[in-house]
Amino acid sequence: MKYSAKVFTILLFSIVCYIFSISVVYGESQPKKEANPQVQPHAQPQVQPQVQRKTVLDFKEELKLTRDQEERIKKIIEGFQKREREISEKMRLLDGEIRKSLEENGEIKEIEKKVKELFQSRAEVVIEEIKAGREIDRVLNAEQREKLRKIRKGEKP
């Protein structure tokens, strides 16, 4: 494969990856067209003005959370959001570096390394989200977990 074809392939791949990462990072917070919005264990970071997703705390009355549970869940969510903001900032920086390297016909190996690092960072966000959700589940009792599961599915608790 010629050098220019490789650069074109890398550029195309980078654009697709960038669009995917932006849609995943920013698109998740957009309101759903469903009657009952999808419930997540946390809210999106305030990277830019956006609609926040509902958290477990938005259903504290339905779940009958105790004050202690509310405080513990709030700490879990805040910890997740802090980590997510850090990772998102790293992703923005990597994206800028990738774009600059592409514009300047940078080394393919270096571009490849940065693209992989970008997607590794996205995987970190997903893993952190799963961990936060599991931590929250451990704070809830069995009845509350079942009610939350029904709320997430759009069923009546």
PDB file of C-alpha atoms in Angstrom:
ATOM      1  CA  MET A   1       0.000   0.000   0.000  1.00  0.00           C
ATOM      2  CA  LYS A   2       1.338   3.426  -0.888  1.00  0.00           C
ATOM      3  CA  TYR A   3       2.222   5.909   1.835  1.00  0.00           C
ATOM      4  CA  SER A   4      -0.580   8.330   0.791  1.00  0.00           C
ATOM      5  CA  ALA A   5      -3.131   5.501   0.848  1.00  0.00           C
ATOM      6  CA  LYS A   6      -2.003   4.596   4.367  1.00  0.00           C
ATOM      7  CA  VAL A   7      -2.341   8.215   5.477  1.00  0.00           C
ATOM      8  CA  PHE A   8      -5.796   8.393   3.903  1.00  0.00           C
ATOM      9  CA  THR A   9      -6.822   5.172   5.662  1.00  0.00           C
ATOM     10  CA  ILE A  10      -5.523   6.437   9.002  1.00  0.00           C
ATOM     11  CA  LEU A  11      -7.254   9.790   8.461  1.00  0.00           C
ATOM     12  CA  LEU A  12     -10.547   8.108   7.611  1.00  0.00           C
ATOM     13  CA  PHE A  13     -10.246   5.789  10.599  1.00  0.00           C
ATOM     14  CA  SER A  14      -9.442   8.730  12.883  1.00  0.00           C
ATOM     15  CA  ILE A  15     -12.453  10.691  11.674  1.00  0.00           C
ATOM     16  CA  VAL A  16     -14.763   7.729  12.216  1.00  0.00           C
ATOM     17  CA  CYS A  17     -13.252   7.159  15.664  1.00  0.00           C
ATOM     18  CA  TYR A  18     -13.586  10.818  16.550  1.00  0.00           C
ATOM     19  CA  ILE A  19     -17.236  10.904  15.505  1.00  0.00           C
ATOM     20  CA  PHE A  20     -17.877   7.743  17.518  1.00  0.00           C
ATOM     21  CA  SER A  21     -16.155   9.089  20.629  1.00  0.00           C
ATOM     22  CA  ILE A  22     -17.989  12.410  20.436  1.00  0.00           C
ATOM     23  CA  SER A  23     -21.347  10.688  19.955  1.00  0.00           C
ATOM     24  CA  VAL A  24     -20.655   8.404  22.904  1.00  0.00           C
ATOM     25  CA  VAL A  25     -19.293  11.091  25.230  1.00  0.00           C
ATOM     26  CA  TYR A  26     -21.701  13.896  24.367  1.00  0.00           C
ATOM     27  CA  GLY A  27     -24.628  12.163  22.692  1.00  0.00           C
ATOM     28  CA  GLU A  28     -25.619  10.052  25.671  1.00  0.00           C
ATOM     29  CA  SER A  29     -26.901  13.050  27.565  1.00  0.00           C
ATOM     30  CA  GLN A  30     -29.364  14.089  24.873  1.00  0.00           C
ATOM     31  CA  PRO A  31     -33.008  13.549  25.817  1.00  0.00           C
ATOM     32  CA  LYS A  32     -34.474  10.288  24.598  1.00  0.00           C
ATOM     33  CA  LYS A  33     -37.658  10.193  22.540  1.00  0.00           C
ATOM     34  CA  GLU A  34     -38.972   7.457  24.828  1.00  0.00           C
ATOM     35  CA  ALA A  35     -41.647   8.199  27.402  1.00  0.00           C
ATOM     36  CA  ASN A  36     -39.384   7.203  30.272  1.00  0.00           C
ATOM     37  CA  PRO A  37     -35.751   8.410  30.053  1.00  0.00           C
ATOM     38  CA  GLN A  38     -33.016   5.849  30.512  1.00  0.00           C
ATOM     39  CA  VAL A  39     -31.652   5.953  34.031  1.00  0.00           C
ATOM     40  CA  GLN A  40     -27.899   5.891  34.524  1.00  0.00           C
ATOM     41  CA  PRO A  41     -26.019   5.555  37.819  1.00  0.00           C
ATOM     42  CA  HIS A  42     -24.406   8.944  37.235  1.00  0.00           C
ATOM     43  CA  ALA A  43     -24.715  12.157  35.264  1.00  0.00           C
ATOM     44  CA  GLN A  44     -22.517  13.399  32.430  1.00  0.00           C
ATOM     45  CA  PRO A  45     -19.682  15.780  33.318  1.00  0.00           C
ATOM     46  CA  GLN A  46     -20.226  19.466  32.660  1.00  0.00           C
ATOM     47  CA  VAL A  47     -17.897  19.619  29.674  1.00  0.00           C
ATOM     48  CA  GLN A  48     -20.280  21.953  27.902  1.00  0.00           C
ATOM     49  CA  PRO A  49     -23.887  23.006  28.545  1.00  0.00           C
ATOM     50  CA  GLN A  50     -26.051  19.938  28.160  1.00  0.00           C
ATOM     51  CA  VAL A  51     -29.038  18.103  29.534  1.00  0.00           C
ATOM     52  CA  GLN A  52     -28.017  15.971  32.493  1.00  0.00           C
ATOM     53  CA  ARG A  53     -29.049  12.347  32.670  1.00  0.00           C
ATOM     54  CA  LYS A  54     -31.114  11.196  35.592  1.00  0.00           C
ATOM     55  CA  THR A  55     -29.310   9.527  38.440  1.00  0.00           C
ATOM     56  CA  VAL A  56     -30.445   7.146  41.141  1.00  0.00           C
ATOM     57  CA  LEU A  57     -30.876  10.187  43.381  1.00  0.00           C
ATOM     58  CA  ASP A  58     -33.601  11.521  41.065  1.00  0.00           C
ATOM     59  CA  PHE A  59     -35.680   8.526  42.173  1.00  0.00           C
ATOM     60  CA  LYS A  60     -34.934   8.742  45.891  1.00  0.00           C
ATOM     61  CA  GLU A  61     -38.634   9.027  46.831  1.00  0.00           C
ATOM     62  CA  GLU A  62     -39.661   6.038  44.702  1.00  0.00           C
ATOM     63  CA  LEU A  63     -36.754   4.011  46.080  1.00  0.00           C
ATOM     64  CA  LYS A  64     -37.291   5.302  49.635  1.00  0.00           C
ATOM     65  CA  LEU A  65     -33.596   5.983  50.122  1.00  0.00           C
ATOM     66  CA  THR A  66     -32.407   6.721  53.636  1.00  0.00           C
ATOM     67  CA  ARG A  67     -30.326   9.825  54.320  1.00  0.00           C
ATOM     68  CA  ASP A  68     -27.261   7.585  54.735  1.00  0.00           C
ATOM     69  CA  GLN A  69     -27.912   5.894  51.377  1.00  0.00           C
ATOM     70  CA  GLU A  70     -28.341   9.284  49.692  1.00  0.00           C
ATOM     71  CA  GLU A  71     -25.026  10.525  51.083  1.00  0.00           C
ATOM     72  CA  ARG A  72     -23.165   7.352  50.105  1.00  0.00           C
ATOM     73  CA  ILE A  73     -24.631   7.362  46.590  1.00  0.00           C
ATOM     74  CA  LYS A  74     -23.860  11.068  46.184  1.00  0.00           C
ATOM     75  CA  LYS A  75     -20.199  10.395  47.061  1.00  0.00           C
ATOM     76  CA  ILE A  76     -20.044   7.550  44.535  1.00  0.00           C
ATOM     77  CA  ILE A  77     -21.542   9.726  41.796  1.00  0.00           C
ATOM     78  CA  GLU A  78     -19.253  12.670  42.591  1.00  0.00           C
ATOM     79  CA  GLY A  79     -16.210  10.401  42.536  1.00  0.00           C
ATOM     80  CA  PHE A  80     -17.234   8.980  39.187  1.00  0.00           C
ATOM     81  CA  GLN A  81     -17.914  12.415  37.712  1.00  0.00           C
ATOM     82  CA  LYS A  82     -14.510  13.682  38.841  1.00  0.00           C
ATOM     83  CA  ARG A  83     -12.743  10.718  37.234  1.00  0.00           C
ATOM     84  CA  GLU A  84     -14.856  11.032  34.087  1.00  0.00           C
ATOM     85  CA  ARG A  85     -13.956  14.726  33.728  1.00  0.00           C
ATOM     86  CA  GLU A  86     -10.250  13.876  34.056  1.00  0.00           C
ATOM     87  CA  ILE A  87     -10.467  11.170  31.403  1.00  0.00           C
ATOM     88  CA  SER A  88     -12.581  13.365  29.091  1.00  0.00           C
ATOM     89  CA  GLU A  89      -9.970  16.118  29.300  1.00  0.00           C
ATOM     90  CA  LYS A  90      -7.275  13.594  28.406  1.00  0.00           C
ATOM     91  CA  MET A  91      -9.402  12.479  25.439  1.00  0.00           C
ATOM     92  CA  ARG A  92      -9.816  16.065  24.207  1.00  0.00           C
ATOM     93  CA  LEU A  93      -6.053  16.601  24.388  1.00  0.00           C
ATOM     94  CA  LEU A  94      -5.367  13.356  22.531  1.00  0.00           C
ATOM     95  CA  ASP A  95      -7.887  14.297  19.870  1.00  0.00           C
ATOM     96  CA  GLY A  96      -6.108  17.613  19.347  1.00  0.00           C
ATOM     97  CA  GLU A  97      -2.751  15.851  19.086  1.00  0.00           C
ATOM     98  CA  ILE A  98      -4.146  13.381  16.549  1.00  0.00           C
ATOM     99  CA  ARG A  99      -5.609  16.173  14.419  1.00  0.00           C
ATOM    100  CA  LYS A 100      -2.337  18.106  14.534  1.00  0.00           C
ATOM    101  CA  SER A 101      -0.335  15.011  13.574  1.00  0.00           C
ATOM    102  CA  LEU A 102      -2.670  14.329  10.665  1.00  0.00           C
ATOM    103  CA  GLU A 103      -2.483  17.914   9.418  1.00  0.00           C
ATOM    104  CA  GLU A 104       1.316  17.867   9.621  1.00  0.00           C
ATOM    105  CA  ASN A 105       1.654  14.402   8.027  1.00  0.00           C
ATOM    106  CA  GLY A 106       3.007  13.032  11.295  1.00  0.00           C
ATOM    107  CA  GLU A 107       4.435   9.566  11.742  1.00  0.00           C
ATOM    108  CA  ILE A 108       1.812   6.866  11.308  1.00  0.00           C
ATOM    109  CA  LYS A 109       3.142   4.886  14.278  1.00  0.00           C
ATOM    110  CA  GLU A 110       2.699   7.931  16.513  1.00  0.00           C
ATOM    111  CA  ILE A 111      -0.828   8.579  15.198  1.00  0.00           C
ATOM    112  CA  GLU A 112      -1.719   4.928  15.700  1.00  0.00           C
ATOM    113  CA  LYS A 113      -0.425   5.051  19.273  1.00  0.00           C
ATOM    114  CA  LYS A 114      -2.521   8.141  20.058  1.00  0.00           C
ATOM    115  CA  VAL A 115      -5.680   6.698  18.485  1.00  0.00           C
ATOM    116  CA  LYS A 116      -5.284   3.547  20.580  1.00  0.00           C
ATOM    117  CA  GLU A 117      -4.718   5.654  23.687  1.00  0.00           C
ATOM    118  CA  LEU A 118      -7.862   7.665  22.891  1.00  0.00           C
ATOM    119  CA  PHE A 119      -9.999   4.543  22.738  1.00  0.00           C
ATOM    120  CA  GLN A 120      -8.334   3.075  25.806  1.00  0.00           C
ATOM    121  CA  SER A 121      -9.419   6.238  27.612  1.00  0.00           C
ATOM    122  CA  ARG A 122     -12.994   5.762  26.410  1.00  0.00           C
ATOM    123  CA  ALA A 123     -12.883   2.193  27.721  1.00  0.00           C
ATOM    124  CA  GLU A 124     -11.737   3.578  31.088  1.00  0.00           C
ATOM    125  CA  VAL A 125     -14.854   5.773  31.238  1.00  0.00           C
ATOM    126  CA  VAL A 126     -17.108   2.788  30.528  1.00  0.00           C
ATOM    127  CA  ILE A 127     -15.339   0.696  33.171  1.00  0.00           C
ATOM    128  CA  GLU A 128     -15.604   3.524  35.721  1.00  0.00           C
ATOM    129  CA  GLU A 129     -19.327   3.818  34.951  1.00  0.00           C
ATOM    130  CA  ILE A 130     -19.836   0.091  35.520  1.00  0.00           C
ATOM    131  CA  LYS A 131     -17.888   0.231  38.788  1.00  0.00           C
ATOM    132  CA  ALA A 132     -19.951   3.196  40.016  1.00  0.00           C
ATOM    133  CA  GLY A 133     -23.158   1.365  39.137  1.00  0.00           C
ATOM    134  CA  ARG A 134     -22.037  -1.724  41.028  1.00  0.00           C
ATOM    135  CA  GLU A 135     -21.051   0.373  44.058  1.00  0.00           C
ATOM    136  CA  ILE A 136     -24.482   2.002  44.044  1.00  0.00           C
ATOM    137  CA  ASP A 137     -26.148  -1.407  43.785  1.00  0.00           C
ATOM    138  CA  ARG A 138     -24.299  -2.465  46.951  1.00  0.00           C
ATOM    139  CA  VAL A 139     -25.741   0.552  48.789  1.00  0.00           C
ATOM    140  CA  LEU A 140     -29.307  -0.413  47.838  1.00  0.00           C
ATOM    141  CA  ASN A 141     -31.268  -3.242  49.400  1.00  0.00           C
ATOM    142  CA  ALA A 142     -32.840  -5.997  47.267  1.00  0.00           C
ATOM    143  CA  GLU A 143     -36.229  -4.266  47.054  1.00  0.00           C
ATOM    144  CA  GLN A 144     -34.645  -0.965  45.986  1.00  0.00           C
ATOM    145  CA  ARG A 145     -32.509  -2.698  43.355  1.00  0.00           C
ATOM    146  CA  GLU A 146     -35.611  -4.359  41.916  1.00  0.00           C
ATOM    147  CA  LYS A 147     -37.503  -1.036  41.844  1.00  0.00           C
ATOM    148  CA  LEU A 148     -34.552   0.648  40.142  1.00  0.00           C
ATOM    149  CA  ARG A 149     -34.357  -2.162  37.579  1.00  0.00           C
ATOM    150  CA  LYS A 150     -38.046  -1.604  36.751  1.00  0.00           C
ATOM    151  CA  ILE A 151     -37.565   2.168  36.517  1.00  0.00           C
ATOM    152  CA  ARG A 152     -34.649   1.653  34.112  1.00  0.00           C
ATOM    153  CA  LYS A 153     -36.814  -0.609  31.950  1.00  0.00           C
ATOM    154  CA  GLY A 154     -39.627   1.964  31.955  1.00  0.00           C
ATOM    155  CA  GLU A 155     -41.921  -0.222  34.040  1.00  0.00           C
ATOM    156  CA  LYS A 156     -43.902   0.944  37.043  1.00  0.00           C
ATOM    157  CA  PRO A 157     -41.981   0.253  40.276  1.00  0.00           C
TER     158      PRO A 157
END
